[in-house]
Amino acid sequence: MALLKNNAVIDDPFADATGRETIPASGPVLVDLDQWQSHREQLLQRTEPVGVKLRSDQPPESIAEDLHSIALIALEFPVFRDGRAYSYARLLRGQYGYSGEIRAVGDVLLEQLHFMERTGFDAFELESDDPLGDMQVASADFGVWYQPAADGRLSAVQLRHRAG
Amino acid sequence: MYRYDEFDHKLVAERARQFRRQVKRRLSGELTEDQFKPLRLMNGLYMQLHAYMLRVNVPYGSLSSRQLRKFAHIARTYDRDFGHFTTRQNIQYNWIKLEDVPDILEELAEVEVTAIQSSGNCVRNITSDHYAGRARDELADPRVYAELLRQYTILNPEFSYLPRKFKIALTGSPRDRAAVALHDIGLRMHRNEAGETGFEVLVGGGQGRTPFIAHTIREWLAPEHLLSYVESILRVYNMYGRRDNMHKARIKIIVNQMGLDRYRELVEADWEQIRDSVLKVPQAEVDRINAYFEPPEYECLADIPDELNDVRARIPEFDQWMSANVAEHRVPGYSIVNISLKAPGLPPGDMTADTMDAVADLADRYSLDEIRVNHRQNLSFVDVRQLDLFTLWKKLKLLDLATPNIQTVSDIICCPGLDYCNLANSRSIPIAQDLSRHFVDVDHLALVGDFTINISGCMNACGHHHVGNIGILGVNKRGKEYFQLTLGGSSDENASLGDRLGRALPQDEVPAAVETIVDTYLAIRLDGERFLDTYRRAGIAPFREAVYNPVQARAVA
């Protein structure tokens, strides 16, 4: 499993505490929603970054009030066909104005990377022999887009009617 | 007709190239069948009983003669010389090889046609009134909005892995020829109290095993907000639609489970956040697209009822065709001609490659190069000079395309059924063939009048049996094929679902039962009543009696 961010494979700075009984006392840590809700006060006190992982049946509404204190939101794809997290990412980037890391985890595959990136994901946990190569393949597919999304790319409509 | 610009061309070419890679990765084993399946479906490729089926879009039913010739070429080169027009303005090829598909998609792209999202759990082909821009009763042309929605939904990154398929249809006429109330989203153009044209937005219609007529989620929506409102409906569906059971995953189920009011609340709350975003449709884009739908340069002609009546009086067959297949046009001197793909004994909607070429030639000569595809599996020429009607009729007749049966008992919608489909549990096409051979007397068809018969080979309802005046559903009982009849369905502006008539019948009893229903209607109808009117007035009892207790029914009569 490789973690891809900004076109580089990086070491995950977050310790994965999801599903564990105890949360490490220090260091960047990733917790699940149950842990966040039951240890919210302590987690908000931490000086080091905290991430929250949401299952595909946990809309980001549940953490909306705390987003400014959350450095990473990991959205899970239990199976690549479950597309709920695309909407969660859009909501986070759009309506909630979230600017931290949104990481795709779970069943993350080459053929879905481009849609993930368009909807606002900026980090990807990818099971692949060549994660960077996969990302390059996925990014090279399209040079024109029909609709605005969370990636700031101009849509065909916008390009057609650009001033000047 | 809409023509691609550089952006459209580039995107479609890139999509074809992407699918070529995906096929390559599948053939080399890098992708499992499970991983490949949604990718191929989103490129129109469906696995049937005997082979791959490729479903190609005809967005909002508008087709050029050049595109139809390409369809003929694909049928000849990659299939078995024919194609099948469906109920959603698509054409299907039934015998396709996986390794040919990238080439086919590239060939289609040359003529600005795609198979993008014609299958799969995503937004499907946008459909509309096949008379759009030509109907005399039309309030506003829906095609510009259909095209905006086509572009907005194609490769939409947020909505490509929805809980289930999603269908959108539009109409700009009060007379609904696009079955909008049977769609996941239906859009009806109408005027608000201030006299402004906008959309009534319907949501949650659909057929399948749990049919629903759509509910109105918003009475009036300004056209500039169309994309943002659709986005909010889709977003709520994507987040809350059921993913635990594919048979309960359509939007109609979640709307009915959470209630329309709650669904509306969620949609409106999301929409408030995005209604004035970049999704707001710029007038410049509306104008750009509308320029393609400007009316063609019509000749200055007058209606010619007297001349036509002379010919009709002399030639009864032409008269029958004029009555059944020709519709009013908004421009004087012109008519809309419906081309029946329902000649007696033929599978509804099927067309050979040679016939496609011949129809393309006729469209060039008699209908300003354009053909429309409609949801009842027929074609239309929408710009025919009345002066040419008689000549066109003779030419269509030579091609066996002039059966005067549009919207009659033998104009049957039918799914591919067990002859092709792995979901079906019965052969639906032979029933349609039996019925069309049974009702060949065109005087009788005219006497019976306005009628729809819809046949599905299984409860997935691809043949729209729920909304046929007579619906026929194939069921499997202990390994034998039986057919369940429903009465009173309709997909128009007063849409309704059919009611079950009684126990299912074996195939050989179906034509007689349909005939009995038709005869019962003729016996009890009041002046000017269509079958549907009679049924709504008299109820199911007289029909049930006549079919299941013929002796008693006769004694009472």
XYZ file of C-alpha atoms in Angstrom:
721
model
C 0.000 0.000 0.000
C 1.448 3.334 -1.054
C 0.371 6.818 -0.078
C 0.387 9.278 -2.938
C 0.287 13.013 -2.496
C 1.351 15.873 -4.756
C 2.599 13.384 -7.342
C 4.980 11.693 -4.900
C 4.912 8.562 -2.813
C 5.262 9.633 0.791
C 5.460 8.042 4.214
C 2.221 8.419 6.084
C 2.900 10.866 8.935
C -0.317 9.796 10.663
C -0.386 6.800 12.984
C -3.481 4.761 12.183
C -5.395 4.320 15.445
C -8.761 3.541 13.841
C -10.542 0.647 15.532
C -7.967 0.465 18.348
C -8.672 0.603 22.043
C -6.064 3.239 22.785
C -4.992 6.303 20.898
C -1.248 7.130 20.957
C -0.534 9.948 23.412
C 1.463 12.005 20.945
C 2.194 12.388 17.250
C -0.135 12.876 14.284
C -2.928 10.358 14.523
C -5.865 9.097 12.449
C -8.999 8.104 14.348
C -12.416 6.855 13.299
C -15.680 8.689 13.852
C -16.568 6.765 17.031
C -13.212 7.607 18.536
C -13.542 11.222 17.478
C -16.934 11.504 19.087
C -15.983 9.778 22.341
C -12.573 11.496 22.742
C -13.402 14.759 21.055
C -12.303 17.057 23.906
C -8.885 15.429 24.338
C -8.334 15.240 20.580
C -9.146 18.923 20.152
C -6.483 19.746 22.765
C -3.704 18.022 20.851
C -1.115 20.243 19.248
C -0.187 17.690 16.637
C -2.453 17.034 13.640
C -5.466 14.776 13.966
C -7.222 13.004 11.104
C -10.689 11.464 11.045
C -11.692 8.534 8.898
C -15.277 8.344 7.696
C -16.989 5.216 6.424
C -19.074 5.581 3.269
C -22.261 5.671 5.367
C -20.942 8.570 7.508
C -21.570 11.912 5.768
C -19.185 14.715 6.783
C -22.076 16.545 8.437
C -21.146 14.604 11.591
C -17.855 16.522 11.924
C -18.883 19.768 10.237
C -18.381 21.900 13.345
C -14.859 20.651 13.997
C -13.418 20.816 10.508
C -11.050 23.675 11.341
C -9.337 21.382 13.884
C -9.075 18.354 11.613
C -5.988 18.154 9.397
C -6.949 15.064 7.435
C -10.216 13.448 6.449
C -9.889 9.926 5.121
C -12.932 8.889 3.098
C -13.353 5.176 2.691
C -14.356 3.336 -0.450
C -15.404 -0.078 0.935
C -15.695 -1.163 -2.681
C -14.862 1.022 -5.674
C -18.504 0.934 -6.850
C -19.675 2.742 -3.697
C -19.573 6.353 -4.889
C -20.818 8.202 -1.804
C -17.397 9.592 -0.920
C -17.256 11.556 -4.180
C -20.157 13.650 -2.879
C -18.607 13.887 0.591
C -15.414 15.279 -0.914
C -17.361 17.800 -3.013
C -19.310 18.951 0.041
C -16.130 19.272 2.087
C -14.354 21.351 -0.549
C -17.449 23.319 -1.528
C -20.132 23.935 1.061
C -17.835 23.348 4.061
C -14.822 25.145 2.621
C -12.459 22.491 3.961
C -8.838 22.956 2.885
C -7.076 20.136 4.755
C -6.095 16.817 3.233
C -8.836 14.582 1.827
C -7.498 11.096 1.419
C -9.069 8.254 -0.558
C -8.691 4.959 1.287
C -10.011 1.442 0.783
C -10.727 0.068 -2.685
C -8.867 2.812 -4.573
C -8.000 1.907 -8.166
C -6.359 3.536 -11.163
C -9.571 3.852 -13.182
C -11.286 5.912 -10.473
C -8.358 8.199 -9.546
C -9.294 10.961 -11.961
C -12.836 11.320 -10.624
C -11.484 11.322 -7.072
C -9.047 14.056 -7.890
C -11.758 16.124 -9.596
C -14.091 15.922 -6.611
C -11.468 17.192 -4.174
C -9.297 14.291 -3.021
C -5.631 15.214 -2.827
C -4.143 12.057 -1.337
C -4.628 8.443 -2.350
C -3.870 5.158 -0.653
C -3.240 2.961 -3.617
C -2.591 -0.763 -3.843
C -0.356 -0.880 -6.900
C 3.111 -1.939 -8.090
C 3.519 1.444 -9.729
C 1.368 4.031 -7.942
C 3.077 7.024 -9.566
C 2.698 5.464 -12.984
C -0.984 4.819 -12.287
C -1.508 8.430 -11.321
C 0.203 9.625 -14.474
C -1.940 7.351 -16.643
C -5.107 8.517 -14.919
C -4.208 12.185 -15.200
C -3.382 11.966 -18.892
C -6.790 10.685 -19.985
C -8.610 13.992 -20.352
C -7.814 17.537 -21.361
C -11.383 18.815 -21.438
C -14.112 18.663 -18.817
C -17.819 19.234 -19.178
C -18.619 20.350 -15.656
C -17.095 22.397 -12.868
C -15.978 20.326 -9.869
C -13.696 20.863 -6.884
C -10.408 20.897 -8.791
C -10.679 24.398 -10.210
C -10.345 23.206 -13.804
C -12.408 25.347 -16.132
C -15.333 23.558 -17.737
C -15.951 23.604 -21.460
C -18.774 26.075 -20.865
C -16.428 28.423 -19.011
C -13.726 28.133 -21.668
C -16.196 28.767 -24.482
C -17.301 32.026 -22.950
C -14.104 33.301 -21.382
C -13.962 37.064 -21.551
C -11.683 38.272 -24.329
C -29.082 19.790 -34.983
C -26.390 20.277 -32.386
C -22.877 19.988 -33.811
C -19.761 19.256 -31.760
C -17.238 22.021 -31.302
C -13.542 21.472 -30.516
C -14.284 20.715 -26.854
C -16.930 18.096 -27.602
C -14.720 16.430 -30.204
C -11.721 16.329 -27.909
C -13.622 14.866 -24.973
C -15.260 12.118 -27.008
C -11.959 11.201 -28.668
C -10.237 11.082 -25.278
C -13.006 8.892 -23.895
C -12.640 6.425 -26.771
C -8.881 6.315 -26.232
C -9.389 5.747 -22.507
C -11.703 2.817 -23.171
C -9.184 1.317 -25.580
C -6.733 1.233 -22.659
C -9.329 -0.224 -20.319
C -10.133 -3.019 -22.785
C -6.414 -3.700 -23.145
C -6.018 -3.875 -19.371
C -8.974 -6.264 -19.179
C -7.646 -8.524 -21.929
C -4.221 -8.640 -20.257
C -5.781 -9.477 -16.894
C -4.724 -6.262 -15.114
C -8.414 -5.564 -14.536
C -10.698 -8.231 -13.120
C -14.128 -8.680 -14.709
C -15.614 -7.156 -11.550
C -13.441 -4.054 -11.947
C -14.001 -3.866 -15.682
C -17.769 -4.298 -15.592
C -18.760 -0.739 -14.579
C -16.198 0.671 -17.007
C -17.595 -1.242 -19.951
C -21.167 -0.479 -18.905
C -20.369 3.243 -18.825
C -19.199 2.788 -22.405
C -22.416 1.087 -23.432
C -21.202 -2.497 -23.378
C -23.547 -4.962 -21.739
C -23.180 -8.733 -21.439
C -26.254 -10.558 -22.768
C -27.120 -14.225 -23.128
C -25.046 -14.963 -26.209
C -22.719 -12.023 -26.733
C -21.885 -8.457 -25.794
C -24.544 -5.884 -26.619
C -23.468 -2.316 -27.443
C -26.008 0.410 -26.708
C -25.425 3.691 -28.543
C -27.016 7.011 -27.622
C -29.172 9.190 -29.804
C -29.285 12.205 -27.455
C -32.860 13.508 -27.185
C -33.705 11.423 -30.229
C -32.070 13.646 -32.807
C -30.184 11.858 -35.567
C -28.665 13.040 -38.853
C -28.750 10.990 -42.026
C -24.953 10.780 -41.828
C -25.195 9.278 -38.347
C -27.842 6.783 -39.451
C -25.575 5.681 -42.314
C -22.844 5.116 -39.744
C -25.254 2.969 -37.728
C -25.824 0.922 -40.884
C -22.088 0.607 -41.400
C -21.559 -0.574 -37.803
C -24.353 -3.142 -38.212
C -22.782 -4.460 -41.402
C -19.157 -4.437 -40.289
C -19.324 -5.490 -36.654
C -22.743 -7.072 -36.164
C -25.250 -9.192 -38.043
C -26.622 -6.555 -40.381
C -29.207 -5.095 -38.050
C -29.754 -2.864 -35.041
C -32.562 -2.459 -32.555
C -34.080 0.872 -31.510
C -35.020 0.894 -27.821
C -37.466 2.834 -25.631
C -34.813 5.380 -24.573
C -33.625 6.826 -27.855
C -30.807 4.336 -28.141
C -29.827 1.808 -30.776
C -28.525 -1.583 -29.642
C -26.269 -4.018 -31.444
C -26.642 -7.543 -30.165
C -23.631 -9.437 -31.480
C -20.544 -7.394 -30.666
C -17.002 -8.586 -29.967
C -15.191 -6.933 -27.081
C -12.004 -6.376 -29.053
C -13.918 -4.482 -31.779
C -15.489 -1.978 -29.390
C -12.652 0.591 -29.273
C -12.719 0.768 -33.093
C -16.507 1.067 -33.107
C -16.408 3.908 -30.582
C -13.855 5.728 -32.705
C -15.980 5.292 -35.801
C -19.016 6.611 -33.940
C -17.018 9.582 -32.640
C -16.329 10.595 -36.260
C -20.042 11.330 -36.641
C -20.478 12.831 -33.158
C -22.171 9.835 -31.593
C -21.190 8.022 -28.398
C -22.108 5.098 -26.203
C -21.031 7.003 -23.084
C -23.206 6.169 -20.072
C -25.795 4.282 -22.085
C -25.541 1.615 -19.354
C -24.262 1.452 -15.812
C -25.098 3.114 -12.506
C -24.782 6.642 -13.827
C -26.886 9.247 -15.597
C -28.086 7.717 -18.847
C -28.916 9.196 -22.226
C -30.977 12.387 -21.858
C -34.264 11.846 -23.664
C -36.919 14.229 -24.914
C -39.951 14.753 -27.095
C -39.196 13.478 -30.599
C -41.344 16.302 -31.995
C -39.236 18.926 -30.176
C -39.013 22.192 -32.118
C -41.706 21.058 -34.542
C -44.830 20.253 -32.526
C -47.722 22.625 -32.949
C -48.574 22.450 -29.229
C -45.020 23.159 -28.027
C -44.461 25.896 -25.462
C -40.650 25.969 -25.675
C -37.980 23.875 -27.357
C -36.509 21.511 -24.728
C -33.478 20.507 -26.805
C -31.171 23.283 -25.615
C -31.711 22.122 -22.039
C -31.359 18.493 -23.030
C -27.990 19.333 -24.578
C -26.896 21.295 -21.488
C -27.814 18.292 -19.360
C -26.053 15.923 -21.737
C -22.819 17.801 -21.313
C -23.245 18.316 -17.588
C -23.862 14.619 -16.921
C -21.197 13.169 -19.235
C -18.225 11.937 -17.149
C -19.515 13.811 -14.150
C -16.887 12.908 -11.550
C -19.295 12.996 -8.622
C -22.108 10.986 -10.158
C -20.453 8.163 -12.069
C -20.881 5.596 -9.261
C -24.474 6.200 -8.229
C -26.472 3.577 -6.293
C -28.243 2.640 -9.545
C -28.991 3.888 -13.039
C -30.517 7.351 -13.422
C -32.741 8.546 -16.239
C -33.747 12.107 -17.114
C -36.367 13.158 -19.674
C -37.711 16.561 -20.784
C -40.745 17.862 -22.578
C -41.593 21.334 -23.807
C -45.175 20.467 -24.728
C -48.227 20.022 -22.526
C -48.798 16.780 -24.438
C -46.127 14.491 -22.973
C -44.536 12.304 -25.637
C -41.423 11.601 -23.570
C -42.944 9.742 -20.589
C -41.322 12.189 -18.187
C -43.351 10.990 -15.182
C -41.720 7.569 -15.505
C -38.193 8.925 -15.101
C -35.886 9.451 -12.135
C -36.075 13.137 -13.013
C -38.791 14.439 -15.320
C -38.742 18.042 -16.552
C -41.861 19.692 -17.917
C -41.676 23.193 -19.338
C -44.549 25.452 -18.427
C -45.262 29.091 -17.518
C -45.510 30.389 -13.986
C -48.020 32.980 -12.885
C -45.731 35.763 -14.087
C -45.769 34.195 -17.544
C -42.123 33.099 -17.451
C -41.149 29.758 -18.941
C -39.471 27.318 -16.580
C -39.525 23.715 -15.447
C -41.837 21.694 -13.308
C -39.380 19.240 -11.748
C -40.578 15.700 -11.093
C -38.623 13.130 -9.189
C -38.833 9.450 -8.346
C -40.711 7.983 -11.280
C -39.723 4.634 -12.696
C -40.838 1.212 -13.739
C -39.073 -2.042 -12.969
C -40.379 -4.325 -10.257
C -41.610 -1.425 -8.083
C -43.216 1.105 -10.413
C -43.919 4.689 -9.350
C -45.307 7.767 -11.044
C -42.953 10.680 -10.302
C -43.837 13.356 -7.735
C -43.463 17.083 -8.271
C -40.535 18.234 -6.160
C -40.655 21.795 -7.470
C -43.516 23.504 -9.261
C -41.388 25.968 -11.182
C -37.655 26.321 -11.672
C -35.970 29.077 -13.656
C -34.046 27.528 -16.573
C -30.774 29.163 -15.473
C -30.896 26.992 -12.340
C -31.480 23.719 -14.138
C -27.985 22.278 -13.670
C -27.608 23.261 -10.024
C -31.011 21.874 -9.109
C -30.304 18.607 -10.909
C -26.934 18.493 -9.144
C -28.608 18.804 -5.749
C -31.135 16.071 -6.550
C -28.298 13.822 -7.679
C -26.129 14.648 -4.662
C -28.845 13.776 -2.163
C -29.524 10.560 -4.070
C -25.841 9.660 -4.239
C -25.476 10.157 -0.480
C -28.710 8.614 0.749
C -29.821 6.191 -1.961
C -29.758 2.596 -0.777
C -26.664 0.582 -1.552
C -27.535 -2.578 0.365
C -29.981 -3.984 -2.174
C -29.803 -3.278 -5.910
C -33.553 -3.793 -6.243
C -34.165 -0.963 -3.792
C -31.467 1.394 -4.997
C -33.365 3.620 -7.442
C -34.262 7.152 -6.370
C -37.973 6.259 -6.346
C -37.393 3.971 -3.353
C -35.512 6.507 -1.236
C -37.969 9.293 -2.100
C -40.815 7.083 -0.939
C -38.966 5.846 2.138
C -37.910 9.248 3.443
C -40.965 11.010 2.025
C -41.085 13.631 -0.688
C -41.062 16.519 1.794
C -37.893 15.361 3.505
C -36.204 14.695 0.170
C -37.191 18.165 -1.020
C -35.839 19.710 2.193
C -32.437 18.090 1.676
C -32.352 19.104 -1.991
C -33.360 22.699 -1.335
C -30.841 23.046 1.509
C -28.013 21.877 -0.743
C -29.296 23.920 -3.655
C -29.329 27.155 -1.654
C -25.554 26.743 -1.378
C -24.886 26.235 -5.070
C -27.707 27.914 -7.004
C -25.647 30.993 -7.758
C -22.360 29.165 -8.347
C -20.654 28.586 -11.696
C -23.383 26.027 -12.379
C -25.710 28.887 -13.255
C -26.221 28.515 -16.981
C -24.739 31.507 -18.817
C -27.094 33.030 -21.364
C -24.212 33.004 -23.853
C -24.106 29.201 -23.672
C -27.876 28.929 -24.078
C -27.609 31.187 -27.121
C -24.685 29.225 -28.546
C -26.541 25.932 -28.318
C -29.854 27.400 -29.428
C -28.230 28.613 -32.622
C -27.967 24.957 -33.668
C -31.696 24.515 -33.117
C -32.766 27.513 -35.155
C -35.599 26.455 -37.423
C -34.339 25.446 -40.871
C -35.114 27.713 -43.805
C -38.603 26.585 -44.619
C -40.130 27.332 -47.974
C -43.068 29.663 -47.905
C -45.860 27.159 -48.365
C -49.462 26.761 -47.329
C -51.270 23.742 -45.956
C -52.819 21.802 -48.807
C -55.749 19.895 -47.335
C -57.739 19.937 -50.596
C -55.007 18.432 -52.738
C -54.257 15.804 -50.131
C -57.933 15.020 -49.700
C -58.234 14.366 -53.421
C -55.461 11.770 -53.266
C -56.803 10.341 -50.018
C -60.236 9.903 -51.578
C -58.735 8.007 -54.481
C -56.279 5.863 -52.530
C -57.644 4.453 -49.257
C -54.285 3.041 -48.212
C -52.684 6.487 -48.400
C -55.655 7.871 -46.497
C -55.152 5.327 -43.699
C -51.464 6.181 -43.491
C -52.181 9.921 -43.411
C -54.646 9.428 -40.572
C -52.451 7.184 -38.463
C -48.845 8.189 -39.170
C -48.790 11.863 -40.119
C -48.893 14.616 -37.502
C -49.305 18.394 -37.580
C -46.260 20.608 -38.002
C -45.978 24.126 -36.628
C -45.044 25.513 -40.055
C -47.737 25.724 -42.767
C -47.204 23.382 -45.679
C -45.122 20.935 -43.657
C -45.966 17.734 -41.760
C -44.358 15.301 -39.357
C -44.210 11.761 -40.721
C -43.882 8.804 -38.381
C -42.091 5.793 -39.764
C -43.435 2.578 -38.306
C -40.852 -0.029 -37.343
C -43.781 -2.334 -36.508
C -44.674 -4.071 -39.770
C -46.680 -7.242 -39.125
C -44.503 -10.109 -37.932
C -41.315 -8.101 -37.406
C -39.595 -7.606 -34.021
C -40.528 -4.069 -32.884
C -37.704 -1.564 -33.322
C -35.449 -3.767 -35.435
C -33.958 -2.330 -38.602
C -31.585 -3.825 -41.154
C -28.482 -2.004 -42.353
C -29.915 -1.661 -45.871
C -33.130 -0.157 -44.528
C -31.143 2.308 -42.410
C -29.273 3.446 -45.519
C -32.509 3.762 -47.458
C -34.118 5.810 -44.676
C -31.036 8.046 -44.525
C -31.424 8.697 -48.274
C -35.108 9.526 -47.817
C -34.268 11.870 -44.939
C -31.811 13.741 -47.183
C -34.392 14.120 -49.881
C -37.585 14.678 -47.894
C -36.763 15.754 -44.351
C -33.808 18.158 -44.338
C -31.321 15.390 -43.394
C -32.805 14.760 -39.975
C -34.424 11.718 -38.388
C -35.907 11.484 -34.898
C -35.985 8.364 -32.753
C -38.868 8.023 -30.321
C -39.533 6.076 -27.150
C -42.151 3.910 -28.830
C -39.418 2.398 -31.009
C -40.372 4.212 -34.200
C -38.674 6.919 -36.261
C -39.982 10.284 -37.428
C -39.231 12.691 -40.254
C -40.033 16.071 -38.751
C -39.765 18.386 -41.768
C -41.684 16.903 -44.674
C -43.297 19.170 -47.262
C -46.929 18.268 -47.643
C -46.313 18.336 -51.397
C -43.990 15.359 -50.923
C -46.205 13.258 -48.668
C -47.635 11.053 -51.387
C -44.259 10.343 -52.987
C -42.671 9.685 -49.605
C -45.489 7.308 -48.681
C -44.909 5.268 -51.853
C -41.193 5.029 -51.114
C -41.723 4.072 -47.472
C -44.236 1.456 -48.567
C -41.632 -0.196 -50.807
C -39.403 -0.471 -47.711
C -42.238 -1.921 -45.592
C -42.059 1.191 -43.378
C -45.533 2.581 -44.029
C -47.708 0.336 -41.886
C -50.468 2.755 -40.805
C -50.407 1.767 -37.163
C -48.786 4.543 -35.097
C -50.383 4.613 -31.635
C -52.648 1.682 -32.489
C -53.014 -1.890 -31.231
C -50.187 -3.157 -33.446
C -47.727 -0.351 -32.570
C -46.233 -2.461 -29.810
C -43.335 -1.643 -27.508
C -41.341 -4.766 -26.799
C -38.103 -5.534 -24.959
C -35.557 -7.962 -26.467
C -36.677 -10.681 -24.035
C -35.239 -14.134 -23.677
C -34.100 -14.164 -27.292
C -31.201 -11.966 -26.172
C -31.414 -10.907 -22.565
C -30.091 -12.829 -19.573
C -32.536 -11.154 -17.192
C -35.667 -12.175 -19.093
C -37.732 -15.183 -18.177
C -39.836 -15.262 -21.308
C -39.703 -14.573 -25.015
C -41.444 -11.257 -25.525
C -40.719 -10.748 -29.221
C -42.861 -13.731 -30.394
C -45.839 -12.294 -28.482
C -45.380 -8.967 -30.265
C -45.071 -10.792 -33.589
C -48.228 -12.851 -32.885
C -50.181 -9.725 -32.002
C -48.964 -7.710 -34.961
C -49.966 -10.582 -37.282
C -53.287 -10.803 -35.511
C -54.164 -7.132 -35.963
C -53.429 -6.565 -39.654
C -56.768 -5.185 -40.803
C -55.986 -1.479 -41.018
C -59.664 -0.503 -41.043
C -60.026 -2.341 -37.781
C -56.916 -0.613 -36.364
C -58.427 2.746 -37.266
C -61.770 1.781 -35.754
C -60.121 0.781 -32.476
C -58.074 3.970 -32.546
C -55.644 5.292 -29.965
C -54.068 2.367 -28.152
C -50.787 1.201 -26.659
C -49.640 -2.340 -25.993
C -46.339 -2.741 -24.133
C -44.610 -6.078 -23.583
C -41.813 -6.899 -21.123
C -40.099 -10.259 -20.908
C -39.574 -9.910 -17.161
C -40.420 -7.693 -14.223
C -37.552 -5.317 -14.966
C -40.079 -3.748 -17.324
C -37.814 -2.649 -20.186
C -40.887 -3.005 -22.419
C -42.799 -0.516 -20.221
C -45.660 -2.945 -19.547
C -46.785 -0.966 -16.472
C -47.752 1.994 -18.649
C -49.253 0.223 -21.659
C -53.013 0.577 -22.118
C -52.589 -3.180 -22.239
C -49.420 -4.320 -20.521
C -48.080 -7.820 -21.035
C -45.497 -9.199 -18.631
C -43.675 -12.476 -19.146
C -43.512 -14.648 -16.033
C -42.073 -18.060 -15.475
C -44.301 -20.629 -13.834
C -42.715 -24.003 -13.132
C -40.379 -23.627 -16.095
C -43.111 -22.555 -18.521
C -43.650 -19.102 -19.980
C -46.861 -17.335 -19.015
C -48.032 -13.780 -19.579
C -49.629 -11.488 -17.041
C -51.916 -8.798 -18.473
C -52.464 -5.338 -16.967
C -54.944 -2.712 -18.146
C -55.145 1.075 -17.961
C -51.491 2.095 -17.955
C -50.395 5.310 -19.621
C -47.136 7.252 -19.896
C -48.526 10.572 -21.096
C -49.269 13.778 -19.150
C -51.874 11.860 -17.140
C -49.618 8.916 -16.443
C -51.013 5.875 -14.670
C -49.891 2.351 -13.833
C -51.862 -0.596 -15.161
C -53.988 -2.878 -12.980
C -53.641 -6.651 -13.034
C -56.369 -8.302 -15.043
C -56.158 -11.790 -13.540
C -54.169 -15.020 -13.657
C -51.354 -15.238 -16.189
C -52.094 -16.840 -19.568
C -50.074 -19.234 -21.706
C -48.575 -17.689 -24.839
C -51.099 -19.138 -27.262
C -54.009 -17.583 -25.370
C -52.613 -14.053 -25.361
C -53.749 -12.854 -28.815
C -57.331 -14.025 -28.181
C -57.360 -12.357 -24.771
C -56.133 -9.067 -26.276
C -58.775 -9.353 -28.961
C -61.448 -9.934 -26.312
C -60.304 -6.820 -24.447
C -60.401 -4.776 -27.649
C -63.862 -6.137 -28.567
C -65.175 -5.438 -25.083
C -63.948 -1.865 -25.375
C -65.630 -1.470 -28.774
C -68.856 -2.816 -27.319
C -69.019 -0.482 -24.323
C -67.232 2.677 -25.411
C -69.135 5.913 -25.569
C -68.744 8.397 -28.408
C -65.204 9.695 -28.756
C -63.768 7.614 -25.928
C -60.296 6.195 -26.287
C -59.675 2.801 -24.703
C -58.083 4.552 -21.742
C -61.142 6.753 -21.203
C -63.476 3.773 -21.337
C -61.292 1.848 -18.946
C -61.154 4.731 -16.476
C -64.930 5.089 -16.649
C -65.981 1.442 -16.638
C -63.216 -0.087 -14.553
C -61.600 -3.478 -14.962
C -64.641 -5.663 -14.251
C -66.150 -5.897 -17.749
C -62.747 -6.760 -19.219
C -61.979 -9.314 -16.539
C -65.345 -10.989 -17.026
C -64.920 -11.105 -20.769
C -61.459 -12.679 -20.611
C -61.919 -15.135 -17.758
C -65.673 -15.897 -17.797
C -66.528 -15.622 -21.454
C -69.738 -17.678 -21.253
C -71.240 -15.690 -18.407
C -70.098 -12.420 -19.904
C -71.838 -13.286 -23.154
C -75.017 -14.341 -21.316
C -75.136 -10.975 -19.524
C -74.521 -9.080 -22.734
